Structures are given as structure tokens and as C-alpha cells.
């Protein structure tokens, strides 16, 4: 029996989903996920500070769009 078959039919004690696909929350309407991780708006006491990797809107010199393979579309 292949590993995939074992996980999808018999389940696994290493996964609480037993091989099924997890549901992905819809964060599109979430202002917390939209802005907090970059600029700390809204301020949420007791939560970690925003990412230090934010570029403040600047495009890095080595961005993928400028170095993508030929005929790539975005």
C-alpha cells in the first residue's frame, strides 16, 4: 500500500485531519491581517510587533518580476 493510500484511507496518528484537506480561512476581509503584520494598525496589546521585513512600499532591486523567466505573466 502506498503512503498516500495509507494516509487518505486509514488515517494517521500523526495528523488530526487523517489525510483530509484543512479548510483555509478567508482573510480577504480581515483588517487585522491586511495591515497589522506590516504597520501595527490596529494596535493589539499583548501581540507580537509587526514584521521587520517590511520595505515601506519600496520595490527591492532584485525583485522576482524583473528577473523572472521569459514570457512570465503576473
Coordinates of N, CA and C in Angstrom, one line a residue:
X1 N 0.8 -1.2 0.0 CA 0.0 0.0 0.0 C 0.9 1.2 0.0
X2 N 0.6 2.2 -0.9 CA 1.4 3.4 -1.0 C 1.1 4.3 0.2
X3 N 2.1 5.2 0.5 CA 1.9 6.1 1.6 C 0.7 7.0 1.5
X4 N 0.4 7.5 0.3 CA -0.7 8.3 0.1 C -2.0 7.6 0.5
X5 N -2.1 6.3 0.0 CA -3.3 5.5 0.3 C -3.4 5.3 1.8
X6 N -2.3 5.0 2.5 CA -2.3 4.8 3.9 C -2.9 6.1 4.7
X7 N -2.4 7.2 4.2 CA -2.9 8.5 4.9 C -4.3 8.9 4.5
X8 N -4.7 8.6 3.3 CA -6.1 9.0 3.0 C -7.2 8.0 3.3
X9 N -6.8 6.8 3.4 CA -7.9 5.8 3.7 C -7.8 5.3 5.2
X10 N -6.7 5.0 5.7 CA -6.5 4.5 7.1 C -6.3 5.7 8.1
X11 N -5.9 6.8 7.6 CA -5.6 7.9 8.5 C -4.3 7.8 9.1
X12 N -3.9 8.7 9.9 CA -2.6 8.7 10.5 C -2.7 9.3 11.9
X13 N -2.0 8.6 12.9 CA -2.0 9.2 14.2 C -1.1 10.4 14.3
X14 N -0.4 10.8 13.3 CA 0.5 11.9 13.2 C -0.3 13.2 12.7
X15 N -1.5 13.0 12.3 CA -2.3 14.1 11.8 C -3.7 14.1 12.4
X16 N -4.1 15.2 12.8 CA -5.5 15.3 13.3 C -6.5 15.4 12.2
X17 N -6.1 15.5 11.0 CA -7.0 15.6 9.8 C -7.1 14.2 9.1
X18 N -6.3 13.3 9.5 CA -6.3 11.9 8.9 C -6.3 12.0 7.4
X19 N -5.4 12.8 6.8 CA -5.2 12.8 5.4 C -6.2 13.7 4.6
X20 N -7.1 14.3 5.3 CA -8.0 15.2 4.6 C -7.4 16.6 4.5
X21 N -8.0 17.4 3.7 CA -7.5 18.8 3.4 C -8.1 19.7 4.4
X22 N -7.3 20.6 5.0 CA -7.7 21.5 6.0 C -8.5 22.7 5.3
X23 N -9.4 23.3 6.0 CA -10.1 24.4 5.5 C -9.2 25.7 5.7
X24 N -9.2 26.5 4.7 CA -8.4 27.7 4.8 C -9.3 28.9 5.1
X25 N -9.0 29.6 6.2 CA -9.8 30.8 6.5 C -9.8 31.9 5.4
X26 N -10.8 32.6 5.2 CA -10.8 33.7 4.2 C -10.4 35.0 4.9
X27 N -9.2 35.4 4.7 CA -8.7 36.6 5.3 C -8.9 37.8 4.5
X28 N -9.6 37.8 3.4 CA -9.7 38.9 2.5 C -10.4 40.1 3.2
X29 N -11.3 39.9 4.0 CA -12.0 41.0 4.7 C -11.4 41.4 6.0
X30 N -10.3 40.7 6.4 CA -9.8 41.0 7.8 C -8.8 42.1 7.7
X31 N -9.1 43.2 8.4 CA -8.2 44.4 8.5 C -7.0 44.0 9.4
X32 N -7.2 43.1 10.3 CA -6.1 42.7 11.1 C -5.0 42.1 10.3
X33 N -5.4 41.2 9.4 CA -4.4 40.5 8.5 C -4.0 41.4 7.4
X34 N -4.8 42.4 7.1 CA -4.4 43.3 6.0 C -3.3 44.3 6.3
X35 N -3.4 44.8 7.6 CA -2.4 45.9 7.9 C -1.6 45.6 9.1
X36 N -2.0 44.8 10.1 CA -1.3 44.7 11.3 C 0.1 44.1 11.2
X37 N 0.3 43.1 10.3 CA 1.6 42.5 10.2 C 2.6 43.4 9.6
X38 N 2.2 44.5 9.0 CA 3.2 45.4 8.4 C 3.3 46.7 9.2
X39 N 2.2 47.3 9.6 CA 2.3 48.6 10.3 C 1.7 48.8 11.6
X40 N 1.3 47.7 12.3 CA 0.8 47.6 13.6 C -0.5 48.4 13.8
X41 N -1.3 48.5 12.7 CA -2.6 49.1 12.8 C -3.6 48.0 12.6
X42 N -4.5 47.7 13.5 CA -4.7 48.3 14.8 C -3.7 47.8 15.8
X43 N -3.4 48.6 16.8 CA -2.5 48.2 17.9 C -3.2 47.1 18.7
X44 N -2.6 46.0 18.8 CA -3.2 44.9 19.6 C -2.3 44.6 20.8
X45 N -2.7 45.0 22.0 CA -1.9 44.7 23.1 C -1.6 43.2 23.4
X46 N -0.4 42.9 23.7 CA 0.0 41.5 24.0 C 0.3 40.7 22.8
X47 N 0.2 41.3 21.6 CA 0.6 40.6 20.4 C 2.0 41.0 19.9
X48 N 2.6 40.1 19.1 CA 4.0 40.5 18.7 C 4.0 41.7 17.8
X49 N 5.1 42.4 17.7 CA 5.2 43.6 16.9 C 5.2 43.1 15.4
X50 N 4.9 44.1 14.5 CA 4.9 43.7 13.1 C 6.2 43.3 12.6
X51 N 6.2 42.8 11.4 CA 7.4 42.3 10.7 C 8.4 43.4 10.5
X52 N 9.7 43.0 10.7 CA 10.8 44.0 10.5 C 11.2 43.9 9.0
X53 N 10.6 43.0 8.2 CA 11.0 42.8 6.9 C 10.2 43.7 5.9
X54 N 9.3 44.5 6.4 CA 8.6 45.4 5.5 C 9.5 46.4 4.8
X55 N 9.3 46.6 3.6 CA 10.1 47.5 2.8 C 9.5 48.9 2.7
X56 N 8.5 49.2 3.4 CA 7.8 50.5 3.4 C 7.4 50.9 2.0
X57 N 6.9 50.0 1.2 CA 6.4 50.2 -0.1 C 7.5 50.3 -1.2
X58 N 8.7 50.2 -0.9 CA 9.8 50.2 -1.9 C 9.9 48.8 -2.5
X59 N 10.3 48.8 -3.8 CA 10.5 47.6 -4.5 C 12.0 47.3 -4.5
X60 N 12.3 46.0 -4.0 CA 13.7 45.7 -3.9 C 14.4 45.7 -5.3
X61 N 15.7 45.9 -5.4 CA 16.4 46.0 -6.6 C 16.4 44.6 -7.3
X62 N 16.4 43.5 -6.5 CA 16.5 42.2 -7.0 C 15.1 41.5 -7.0
X63 N 14.0 42.2 -7.3 CA 12.7 41.6 -7.2 C 12.5 40.6 -8.3
X64 N 11.6 39.6 -8.1 CA 11.4 38.5 -9.0 C 10.8 39.0 -10.3
X65 N 9.9 40.0 -10.3 CA 9.3 40.4 -11.6 C 10.4 40.9 -12.6
X66 N 11.4 41.5 -12.1 CA 12.5 42.0 -13.0 C 13.4 40.9 -13.4
X67 N 13.4 39.7 -12.7 CA 14.3 38.6 -13.0 C 13.6 37.3 -13.3
X68 N 12.3 37.4 -13.7 CA 11.5 36.2 -14.0 C 11.9 35.6 -15.3
X69 N 11.7 34.3 -15.5 CA 11.9 33.7 -16.8 C 11.1 34.4 -17.9
X70 N 11.6 34.3 -19.1 CA 11.0 34.9 -20.3 C 9.5 34.4 -20.4
X71 N 8.7 35.3 -20.8 CA 7.2 35.0 -21.1 C 6.4 34.8 -19.8
X72 N 7.0 35.1 -18.6 CA 6.2 35.0 -17.4 C 5.2 36.1 -17.3
X73 N 4.0 35.8 -16.8 CA 3.0 36.8 -16.7 C 2.6 36.9 -15.2
X74 N 2.2 38.1 -14.8 CA 1.8 38.3 -13.4 C 0.4 39.0 -13.4

